[in-house]
């Protein structure tokens, strides 16, 4: 169990205190002491490792199954003995310009909080340190932990959206650059859209749970915490708007790139057609005079060959000027 327990502590009046190492004794102490709760953090436990925790805290089997399997959508579920919340934190990797997601499951009871983390994209360590540095906030109990975790996850959404906006501006500059290699531009845009889609899967489904926490009486959640969850909900709305804006801009950039590609192809076809037309004139003249007929005009004329060459040069030059004036060359 020690391998998966990241941290376990009892908090009395907002301050971390020493308590029994045994989970049963620690939970009993939290339930019998006033203004006290137990917070245990786990990292990717397996079924056997999580079985003891779930039995001690009386967690619902369906919620336990979700916490073990992960790959869940953000959601809020209320059971008889606890509240179950799924969050999907995101992290931006500047080396590869990709967005990766993790999962954080939060069980909130009358005097306990159990957090289960999957992946590395989770801010729980920083959240715990920040709360422990502010006992006046932490003394409000398990609801404070749920709010702090949600707030940290949603604030990170806004930061990642800003980083993606910078990448999008660089991609726009590359698409609209007058010169450059655009062979892989479409692939880059589609790759960027996949990152935004991954981001949307984390932010979009969280809207309903945050709205419930902000606007309705939810069991195991202090009713005085609603203004704080409304603040988180406002930040989430802003993050969702940023994600929607990124997606729309990407669609516009892709359309502009495809239009530019079509224009370039038309320019190339015009150039090819112009050169082909200029090449056709000498080919025609040379082909006519290359036929082996005995009686042909100018065959016995002394200036016939220079005249034919001059005719070809003049016609090709005239076509070149015409195509250049029309912008085909």
XYZ file of N, CA, C and O in Angstrom, residues 84-265:
728
model
N -18.599 11.443 -5.743
C -17.529 10.993 -6.639
C -17.422 11.975 -7.798
O -18.397 12.215 -8.513
N -16.233 12.558 -7.964
C -15.997 13.544 -9.014
C -14.794 13.095 -9.836
O -13.766 12.689 -9.282
N -14.936 13.160 -11.171
C -13.846 12.826 -12.087
C -13.412 14.102 -12.795
O -14.248 14.816 -13.368
N -12.120 14.378 -12.750
C -11.530 15.526 -13.430
C -10.434 15.031 -14.367
O -9.804 14.003 -14.103
N -10.219 15.774 -15.456
C -9.168 15.420 -16.404
C -8.190 16.594 -16.524
O -8.418 17.507 -17.322
N -7.124 16.585 -15.724
C -6.110 17.641 -15.879
C -5.358 17.474 -17.191
O -5.248 16.366 -17.723
N -4.862 18.572 -17.715
C -4.115 18.539 -18.979
C -2.730 19.132 -18.751
O -2.519 19.939 -17.842
N -1.807 18.719 -19.589
C -0.451 19.258 -19.547
C 0.002 19.474 -20.978
O -0.310 18.676 -21.867
N 0.694 20.582 -21.204
C 1.213 20.915 -22.537
C 2.698 20.583 -22.586
O 3.465 20.965 -21.696
N 3.108 19.849 -23.615
C 4.501 19.454 -23.789
C 5.104 20.275 -24.929
O 4.848 19.999 -26.105
N 5.872 21.325 -24.602
C 6.384 22.227 -25.647
C 7.363 21.556 -26.599
O 7.510 21.998 -27.740
N 8.049 20.486 -26.151
C 9.007 19.828 -27.041
C 8.318 19.218 -28.251
O 8.815 19.275 -29.373
N 7.156 18.616 -28.010
C 6.420 17.967 -29.102
C 5.171 18.731 -29.506
O 4.436 18.286 -30.403
N 4.887 19.869 -28.842
C 3.683 20.668 -29.124
C 2.422 19.816 -29.039
O 1.543 19.879 -29.908
N 2.323 19.019 -27.982
C 1.169 18.147 -27.808
C 0.523 18.387 -26.452
O 1.161 18.870 -25.511
N -0.749 18.014 -26.380
C -1.517 18.090 -25.140
C -1.799 16.669 -24.670
O -2.306 15.847 -25.432
N -1.448 16.381 -23.437
C -1.743 15.073 -22.860
C -2.624 15.266 -21.630
O -2.573 16.308 -20.964
N -3.434 14.278 -21.351
C -4.376 14.363 -20.236
C -4.124 13.247 -19.235
O -3.631 12.175 -19.582
N -4.440 13.528 -18.004
C -4.442 12.527 -16.953
C -5.842 12.445 -16.371
O -6.801 12.956 -16.959
N -5.963 11.827 -15.221
C -7.267 11.736 -14.562
C -7.089 11.837 -13.063
O -6.131 11.284 -12.499
N -8.003 12.553 -12.440
C -8.048 12.663 -10.994
C -9.463 12.336 -10.541
O -10.424 12.971 -10.994
N -9.581 11.324 -9.690
C -10.858 10.969 -9.096
C -10.866 11.436 -7.646
O -9.905 11.182 -6.910
N -11.918 12.105 -7.248
C -12.023 12.636 -5.890
C -13.262 12.040 -5.227
O -14.391 12.219 -5.719
N -13.048 11.320 -4.115
C -14.136 10.825 -3.278
C -14.248 11.747 -2.073
O -13.262 11.942 -1.349
N -15.417 12.308 -1.860
C -15.642 13.220 -0.739
C -16.715 12.624 0.155
O -17.824 12.312 -0.307
N -16.373 12.438 1.430
C -17.323 11.935 2.408
C -17.563 12.931 3.512
O -17.177 14.100 3.424
N -18.170 12.453 4.598
C -18.483 13.356 5.703
C -17.229 13.869 6.406
O -17.185 15.006 6.874
N -16.181 13.033 6.467
C -14.955 13.459 7.150
C -13.712 12.895 6.469
O -12.703 12.654 7.131
N -13.791 12.673 5.196
C -12.630 12.145 4.487
C -12.637 12.611 3.034
O -13.676 12.958 2.468
N -11.446 12.609 2.453
C -11.246 12.849 1.026
C -10.256 11.801 0.530
O -9.192 11.610 1.136
N -10.613 11.134 -0.563
C -9.712 10.183 -1.211
C -9.494 10.673 -2.637
O -10.457 10.823 -3.394
N -8.257 10.937 -2.990
C -7.929 11.349 -4.365
C -7.126 10.234 -5.027
O -6.171 9.714 -4.443
N -7.535 9.891 -6.238
C -6.861 8.849 -7.012
C -6.359 9.492 -8.299
O -7.151 10.049 -9.070
N -5.059 9.401 -8.519
C -4.447 10.058 -9.674
C -3.965 9.018 -10.673
O -3.327 8.036 -10.317
N -4.272 9.275 -11.964
C -3.765 8.462 -13.068
C -3.012 9.386 -14.021
O -3.535 10.419 -14.436
N -1.790 8.989 -14.384
C -0.984 9.833 -15.251
C -0.208 10.858 -14.452
O -0.319 10.960 -13.220
N 0.575 11.665 -15.179
C 1.426 12.650 -14.537
C 0.837 14.055 -14.570
O 1.368 14.960 -13.934
N -0.240 14.243 -15.327
C -0.820 15.584 -15.482
C -1.788 15.871 -14.352
O -2.995 15.947 -14.539
N -1.259 15.982 -13.132
C -2.124 16.235 -11.986
C -1.415 17.151 -10.995
O -0.261 16.906 -10.640
N -2.084 18.178 -10.516
C -1.447 19.165 -9.650
C -1.668 18.917 -8.163
O -1.687 19.846 -7.377
N -1.899 17.673 -7.727
C -2.359 17.422 -6.369
C -1.300 17.764 -5.318
O -1.640 18.237 -4.230
N -0.029 17.477 -5.622
C 1.002 17.805 -4.646
C 1.055 19.291 -4.353
O 1.133 19.721 -3.188
N 1.004 20.097 -5.389
C 1.023 21.547 -5.211
C -0.235 22.035 -4.499
O -0.178 22.967 -3.683
N -1.372 21.393 -4.787
C -2.623 21.784 -4.131
C -2.545 21.519 -2.638
O -2.930 22.363 -1.817
N -2.031 20.355 -2.261
C -1.929 20.029 -0.840
C -1.004 21.006 -0.110
O -1.327 21.470 0.988
N 0.136 21.321 -0.715
C 1.057 22.258 -0.069
C 0.434 23.644 0.080
O 0.617 24.310 1.113
N -0.299 24.066 -0.964
C -0.920 25.389 -0.887
C -2.001 25.439 0.202
O -2.119 26.435 0.924
N -2.780 24.376 0.326
C -3.822 24.346 1.345
C -3.215 24.280 2.751
O -3.719 24.925 3.676
N -2.163 23.477 2.898
C -1.540 23.362 4.215
C -0.921 24.688 4.651
O -0.774 24.937 5.851
N -0.572 25.529 3.691
C -0.017 26.847 4.027
C -1.098 27.851 4.403
O -0.778 28.966 4.840
N -2.374 27.478 4.253
C -3.480 28.393 4.555
C -4.514 27.661 5.408
O -5.555 27.224 4.912
N -4.256 27.485 6.693
C -5.179 26.730 7.563
C -6.579 27.322 7.627
O -7.556 26.586 7.823
N -6.711 28.653 7.478
C -8.038 29.266 7.547
C -8.950 28.738 6.444
O -10.172 28.656 6.625
N -8.372 28.403 5.301
C -9.159 27.841 4.209
C -9.380 26.350 4.426
O -10.483 25.828 4.246
N -8.338 25.651 4.836
C -8.403 24.194 4.963
C -9.334 23.749 6.081
O -9.857 22.633 6.043
N -9.595 24.602 7.074
C -10.452 24.189 8.180
C -11.911 23.998 7.763
O -12.720 23.484 8.535
N -12.250 24.400 6.533
C -13.629 24.202 6.070
C -13.900 22.765 5.651
O -15.020 22.454 5.242
N -12.911 21.911 5.717
C -13.153 20.498 5.558
C -12.962 19.947 4.160
O -12.319 20.580 3.298
N -13.511 18.756 3.886
C -13.308 18.073 2.600
C -13.740 18.892 1.385
O -13.167 18.750 0.308
N -14.768 19.743 1.559
C -15.215 20.564 0.430
C -14.098 21.452 -0.090
O -13.973 21.695 -1.296
N -13.249 21.919 0.832
C -12.129 22.775 0.433
C -11.177 22.040 -0.499
O -10.668 22.618 -1.465
N -10.938 20.756 -0.205
C -10.039 19.974 -1.051
C -10.628 19.820 -2.447
O -9.934 19.991 -3.458
N -11.919 19.504 -2.520
C -12.570 19.358 -3.824
C -12.504 20.663 -4.606
O -12.195 20.665 -5.814
N -12.756 21.782 -3.940
C -12.690 23.076 -4.626
C -11.269 23.368 -5.106
O -11.063 23.805 -6.251
N -10.276 23.140 -4.237
C -8.897 23.472 -4.587
C -8.403 22.629 -5.760
O -7.719 23.135 -6.657
N -8.736 21.340 -5.762
C -8.330 20.471 -6.868
C -8.999 20.921 -8.162
O -8.355 21.022 -9.215
N -10.306 21.195 -8.097
C -11.035 21.644 -9.290
C -10.480 22.963 -9.802
O -10.298 23.149 -11.016
N -10.193 23.871 -8.892
C -9.681 25.185 -9.289
C -8.314 25.052 -9.954
O -8.045 25.720 -10.972
N -7.450 24.197 -9.411
C -6.121 24.015 -9.995
C -6.212 23.408 -11.391
O -5.491 23.817 -12.309
N -7.108 22.424 -11.556
C -7.263 21.775 -12.859
C -7.781 22.767 -13.896
O -7.264 22.854 -15.016
N -8.794 23.553 -13.537
C -9.407 24.484 -14.488
C -8.452 25.640 -14.805
O -8.375 26.090 -15.958
N -7.728 26.126 -13.808
C -6.751 27.189 -14.080
C -5.688 26.709 -15.052
O -5.203 27.480 -15.897
N -5.323 25.450 -14.949
C -4.340 24.895 -15.891
C -4.918 24.839 -17.304
O -4.175 24.990 -18.283
N -6.237 24.635 -17.420
C -6.870 24.678 -18.746
C -6.592 26.016 -19.432
O -6.257 26.063 -20.627
N -6.756 27.098 -18.691
C -6.582 28.431 -19.278
C -5.129 28.634 -19.698
O -4.849 29.213 -20.758
N -4.191 28.140 -18.885
C -2.778 28.276 -19.236
C -2.444 27.497 -20.509
O -1.736 27.997 -21.397
N -2.954 26.282 -20.610
C -2.694 25.462 -21.795
C -3.338 26.088 -23.024
O -2.754 26.087 -24.120
N -4.545 26.644 -22.863
C -5.209 27.300 -23.993
C -4.374 28.481 -24.495
O -4.277 28.713 -25.710
N -3.762 29.229 -23.587
C -2.906 30.348 -23.998
C -1.673 29.849 -24.756
O -1.250 30.461 -25.746
N -1.099 28.728 -24.313
C 0.072 28.175 -25.007
C -0.315 27.667 -26.397
O 0.441 27.830 -27.369
N -1.491 27.069 -26.505
C -1.954 26.616 -27.815
C -2.238 27.800 -28.738
O -2.053 27.697 -29.956
N -2.687 28.908 -28.169
C -2.945 30.101 -28.973
C -1.656 30.606 -29.607
O -1.646 31.026 -30.770
N -0.566 30.546 -28.856
C 0.736 30.955 -29.397
C 1.138 30.041 -30.554
O 1.602 30.505 -31.610
N 0.952 28.737 -30.380
C 1.280 27.795 -31.452
C 0.412 28.036 -32.685
O 0.894 27.923 -33.825
N -0.856 28.365 -32.450
C -1.748 28.621 -33.568
C -1.317 29.862 -34.345
O -1.375 29.877 -35.591
N -0.880 30.902 -33.643
C -0.406 32.107 -34.327
C 0.826 31.802 -35.173
O 0.973 32.323 -36.293
N 1.721 30.955 -34.674
C 2.891 30.554 -35.465
C 2.466 29.752 -36.690
O 3.040 29.913 -37.777
N 1.459 28.896 -36.522
C 0.971 28.109 -37.659
C 0.315 29.007 -38.694
O 0.499 28.815 -39.910
N -0.441 30.008 -38.237
C -1.046 30.963 -39.164
C 0.015 31.699 -39.962
O -0.115 31.889 -41.180
N 1.081 32.129 -39.278
C 2.160 32.843 -39.963
C 2.808 31.959 -41.020
O 3.144 32.429 -42.117
N 2.958 30.660 -40.718
C 3.555 29.746 -41.694
C 2.633 29.530 -42.891
O 3.088 29.439 -44.035
N 1.319 29.460 -42.637
C 0.361 29.228 -43.729
C 0.319 30.417 -44.679
O 0.282 30.251 -45.908
N 0.346 31.631 -44.126
C 0.205 32.825 -44.953
C 1.548 33.417 -45.369
O 1.575 34.518 -45.923
N 2.636 32.711 -45.083
C 3.941 33.194 -45.526
C 4.005 33.168 -47.053
O 3.509 32.231 -47.684
N 4.607 34.198 -47.695
C 4.642 34.229 -49.171
C 5.468 33.119 -49.774
O 5.202 32.671 -50.889
N 6.495 32.680 -49.058
C 7.334 31.589 -49.556
C 7.514 30.576 -48.444
O 7.344 30.878 -47.267
N 7.863 29.368 -48.815
C 8.103 28.324 -47.832
C 7.550 26.991 -48.289
O 6.758 26.917 -49.238
N 7.996 25.951 -47.603
C 7.557 24.605 -47.924
C 6.216 24.346 -47.248
O 6.111 24.352 -46.019
N 5.170 24.152 -48.033
C 3.822 23.934 -47.496
C 3.332 22.507 -47.711
O 2.145 22.247 -47.573
N 4.253 21.597 -48.011
C 3.826 20.234 -48.307
C 3.225 19.544 -47.089
O 2.328 18.716 -47.227
N 3.729 19.884 -45.897
C 3.257 19.212 -44.691
C 2.345 20.108 -43.846
O 2.043 19.769 -42.706
N 1.928 21.225 -44.394
C 1.109 22.165 -43.620
C -0.233 21.565 -43.236
O -0.693 21.699 -42.096
N -0.897 20.901 -44.190
C -2.201 20.296 -43.894
C -2.087 19.260 -42.788
O -2.949 19.190 -41.889
N -1.026 18.463 -42.814
C -0.825 17.465 -41.765
C -0.629 18.133 -40.409
O -1.132 17.648 -39.378
N 0.089 19.253 -40.389
C 0.281 19.983 -39.138
C -1.042 20.521 -38.603
O -1.302 20.481 -37.399
N -1.868 21.035 -39.505
C -3.159 21.583 -39.070
C -4.042 20.480 -38.502
O -4.675 20.642 -37.445
N -4.100 19.341 -39.191
C -4.904 18.229 -38.681
C -4.354 17.722 -37.349
O -5.124 17.362 -36.440
N -3.023 17.683 -37.224
C -2.437 17.284 -35.946
C -2.804 18.245 -34.834
O -3.091 17.839 -33.698
N -2.824 19.537 -35.158
C -3.211 20.553 -34.178
C -4.680 20.379 -33.786
O -5.040 20.511 -32.613
N -5.518 20.073 -34.747
C -6.945 19.873 -34.445
C -7.137 18.677 -33.517
O -8.035 18.679 -32.672
N -6.315 17.655 -33.652
C -6.408 16.509 -32.747
C -6.041 16.921 -31.321
O -6.653 16.429 -30.359
N -5.056 17.810 -31.174
C -4.695 18.284 -29.845
C -5.849 19.083 -29.232
O -6.148 18.943 -28.046
N -6.474 19.916 -30.040
C -7.615 20.696 -29.548
C -8.776 19.778 -29.181
O -9.478 20.001 -28.180
N -8.989 18.724 -29.974
C -10.049 17.762 -29.657
C -9.770 17.061 -28.334
O -10.681 16.869 -27.516
N -8.522 16.676 -28.116
C -8.146 16.059 -26.838
C -8.396 17.028 -25.685
O -8.870 16.633 -24.612
N -8.094 18.283 -25.919
C -8.335 19.320 -24.912
C -9.832 19.465 -24.644
O -10.271 19.561 -23.492
N -10.618 19.462 -25.713
C -12.073 19.626 -25.573
C -12.689 18.475 -24.770
O -13.652 18.667 -24.023
N -12.155 17.275 -24.923
C -12.674 16.128 -24.176
C -12.488 16.286 -22.670
O -13.198 15.657 -21.888
N -11.512 17.104 -22.280
C -11.295 17.352 -20.861
C -12.162 18.487 -20.342
O -12.696 18.413 -19.228
N -12.334 19.542 -21.134
C -13.036 20.733 -20.653
C -14.546 20.661 -20.840
O -15.301 21.079 -19.959
N -14.997 20.148 -21.984
C -16.426 20.186 -22.305
C -17.317 19.451 -21.317
O -18.261 20.033 -20.747
N -17.050 18.156 -21.046
C -17.946 17.410 -20.142
C -17.926 17.905 -18.705
O -18.817 17.542 -17.926
N -16.928 18.707 -18.323
C -16.850 19.184 -16.942
C -17.845 20.304 -16.666
O -18.072 20.656 -15.502
N -18.465 20.839 -17.691
C -19.376 21.972 -17.510
C -20.556 21.611 -16.612
O -20.899 22.370 -15.687
N -21.178 20.471 -16.859
C -22.351 20.080 -16.060
C -22.008 19.834 -14.603
O -22.717 20.338 -13.707
N -20.959 19.070 -14.264
C -20.612 18.905 -12.844
C -20.327 20.218 -12.134
O -20.777 20.420 -10.995
N -19.581 21.133 -12.784
C -19.273 22.401 -12.136
C -20.532 23.244 -11.937
O -20.674 23.934 -10.925
N -21.443 23.168 -12.899
C -22.693 23.918 -12.752
C -23.504 23.389 -11.571
O -24.127 24.174 -10.824
N -23.501 22.079 -11.366
C -24.227 21.504 -10.224
C -23.596 21.929 -8.909
O -24.298 22.281 -7.955
N -22.270 21.886 -8.844
C -21.597 22.275 -7.606
C -21.783 23.760 -7.314
O -21.808 24.177 -6.158
N -21.924 24.554 -8.370
C -22.040 26.001 -8.189
C -23.456 26.462 -7.918
O -23.655 27.525 -7.309
N -24.431 25.686 -8.346
C -25.784 26.216 -8.287
C -26.799 25.403 -7.537
O -27.941 25.824 -7.391
N -26.451 24.242 -7.020
C -27.435 23.405 -6.348
C -26.830 22.843 -5.069
O -25.611 22.824 -4.887
N -27.700 22.390 -4.197
C -27.249 21.773 -2.956
C -26.832 20.341 -3.242
O -27.657 19.487 -3.596
N -25.549 20.069 -3.113
C -25.005 18.748 -3.398
C -24.581 18.110 -2.084
O -23.904 18.744 -1.273
N -24.958 16.854 -1.846
C -24.545 16.193 -0.602
C -23.030 16.177 -0.434
O -22.284 16.088 -1.414
N -22.592 16.272 0.825
C -21.176 16.245 1.211
C -20.414 17.503 0.767
O -19.194 17.545 0.883
N -21.130 18.489 0.258
C -20.509 19.747 -0.150
C -21.124 20.879 0.671
O -22.353 21.028 0.707
N -20.288 21.644 1.321
C -20.743 22.762 2.145
C -21.488 23.769 1.272
O -20.974 24.222 0.244
N -22.699 24.134 1.685
C -23.511 25.051 0.876
C -22.878 26.430 0.772
O -23.142 27.166 -0.179
N -22.033 26.801 1.732
C -21.375 28.107 1.684
C -20.234 28.139 0.657
O -19.638 29.194 0.430
N -19.935 26.997 0.050
C -18.850 26.946 -0.936
C -19.331 27.237 -2.354
O -18.516 27.285 -3.280
N -20.624 27.416 -2.538
C -21.152 27.634 -3.892
C -20.515 28.825 -4.606
O -20.211 28.727 -5.806
N -20.286 29.962 -3.946
C -19.629 31.073 -4.665
C -18.246 30.701 -5.197
O -17.845 31.174 -6.272
N -17.531 29.865 -4.471
C -16.202 29.461 -4.925
C -16.293 28.548 -6.140
O -15.508 28.666 -7.090
N -17.260 27.646 -6.125
C -17.439 26.783 -7.290
C -17.977 27.572 -8.486
O -17.709 27.209 -9.636
N -18.744 28.646 -8.218
C -19.168 29.510 -9.326
C -17.968 30.173 -9.978
O -17.937 30.361 -11.201
N -16.977 30.530 -9.174
C -15.756 31.114 -9.732
C -15.033 30.102 -10.618
O -14.553 30.447 -11.703
N -14.969 28.850 -10.163
C -14.361 27.800 -10.984
C -15.158 27.606 -12.268
O -14.588 27.435 -13.356
N -16.483 27.649 -12.144
C -17.337 27.483 -13.314
C -17.119 28.613 -14.315
O -17.112 28.392 -15.534
N -16.934 29.841 -13.816
C -16.645 30.964 -14.716
C -15.337 30.751 -15.466
O -15.247 31.012 -16.677
N -14.323 30.290 -14.750
C -13.035 30.017 -15.405
C -13.172 28.893 -16.430
O -12.551 28.942 -17.505
N -13.971 27.897 -16.090
C -14.187 26.790 -17.029
C -14.902 27.277 -18.286
O -14.571 26.850 -19.406
N -15.868 28.171 -18.115
C -16.562 28.735 -19.274
C -15.591 29.482 -20.174
O -15.643 29.355 -21.407
N -14.691 30.235 -19.561
C -13.691 30.946 -20.361
C -12.769 29.973 -21.096
O -12.432 30.183 -22.265
N -12.380 28.895 -20.412
C -11.528 27.895 -21.059
C -12.249 27.248 -22.233
O -11.663 27.035 -23.307
N -13.533 26.926 -22.053
C -14.305 26.330 -23.150
C -14.438 27.292 -24.323
O -14.386 26.883 -25.491
N -14.620 28.570 -24.029
C -14.693 29.559 -25.111
C -13.367 29.643 -25.867
O -13.353 29.779 -27.098
N -12.258 29.559 -25.135
C -10.957 29.578 -25.793
C -10.768 28.352 -26.676
O -10.230 28.445 -27.783
N -11.210 27.190 -26.187
C -11.093 25.959 -26.980
C -11.949 26.065 -28.242
O -11.506 25.690 -29.344
N -13.179 26.570 -28.099
C -14.040 26.752 -29.270
C -13.406 27.721 -30.263
O -13.466 27.507 -31.483
N -12.812 28.797 -29.745
C -12.156 29.757 -30.631
C -10.978 29.135 -31.369
O -10.787 29.378 -32.567
N -10.196 28.315 -30.671
C -9.078 27.627 -31.318
C -9.571 26.715 -32.428
O -8.992 26.669 -33.524
N -10.648 25.999 -32.155
C -11.172 25.067 -33.154
C -11.680 25.811 -34.385
O -11.426 25.402 -35.519
N -12.394 26.934 -34.171
C -12.898 27.708 -35.314
C -11.743 28.297 -36.119
O -11.764 28.279 -37.361
N -10.750 28.834 -35.434
C -9.612 29.410 -36.142
C -8.858 28.348 -36.935
O -8.397 28.605 -38.058
N -8.738 27.167 -36.368
C -8.062 26.084 -37.089
C -8.828 25.716 -38.354
O -8.229 25.463 -39.402
N -10.153 25.680 -38.263
C -10.958 25.396 -39.453
C -10.761 26.481 -40.507
O -10.639 26.185 -41.702
N -10.711 27.740 -40.052
C -10.481 28.842 -40.997
C -9.091 28.762 -41.624
O -8.920 29.000 -42.824
N -8.098 28.418 -40.800
C -6.733 28.296 -41.322
C -6.652 27.165 -42.334
O -6.005 27.295 -43.389
N -7.320 26.052 -42.041
C -7.311 24.925 -42.983
C -7.986 25.312 -44.294
O -7.478 24.993 -45.383
N -9.124 26.016 -44.209
C -9.809 26.455 -45.428
C -8.932 27.414 -46.226
O -8.855 27.323 -47.465
N -8.257 28.335 -45.517
C -7.371 29.274 -46.210
C -6.211 28.548 -46.869
O -5.820 28.867 -47.997
N -5.676 27.538 -46.176
C -4.560 26.782 -46.757
C -4.995 26.026 -48.010
O -4.282 26.027 -49.025
N -6.181 25.404 -47.945
C -6.673 24.680 -49.117
C -6.945 25.642 -50.270
O -6.671 25.317 -51.442
N -7.481 26.826 -49.954
C -7.718 27.819 -51.007
C -6.398 28.277 -51.619
O -6.284 28.416 -52.847
N -5.404 28.514 -50.759
C -4.095 28.909 -51.273
C -3.481 27.819 -52.140
O -2.864 28.097 -53.173
N -3.669 26.575 -51.715
C -3.147 25.460 -52.512
C -3.796 25.423 -53.883
O -3.126 25.207 -54.910
N -5.119 25.653 -53.923
C -5.815 25.687 -55.204
C -5.335 26.823 -56.085
O -5.158 26.649 -57.302
N -5.101 27.995 -55.475
C -4.611 29.140 -56.248
C -3.223 28.849 -56.808
O -2.925 29.140 -57.975
N -2.361 28.252 -55.987
C -1.010 27.929 -56.453
C -1.060 26.903 -57.586
O -0.303 26.996 -58.560
N -1.944 25.942 -57.448
C -2.069 24.943 -58.523
C -2.564 25.588 -59.815
O -2.083 25.244 -60.911
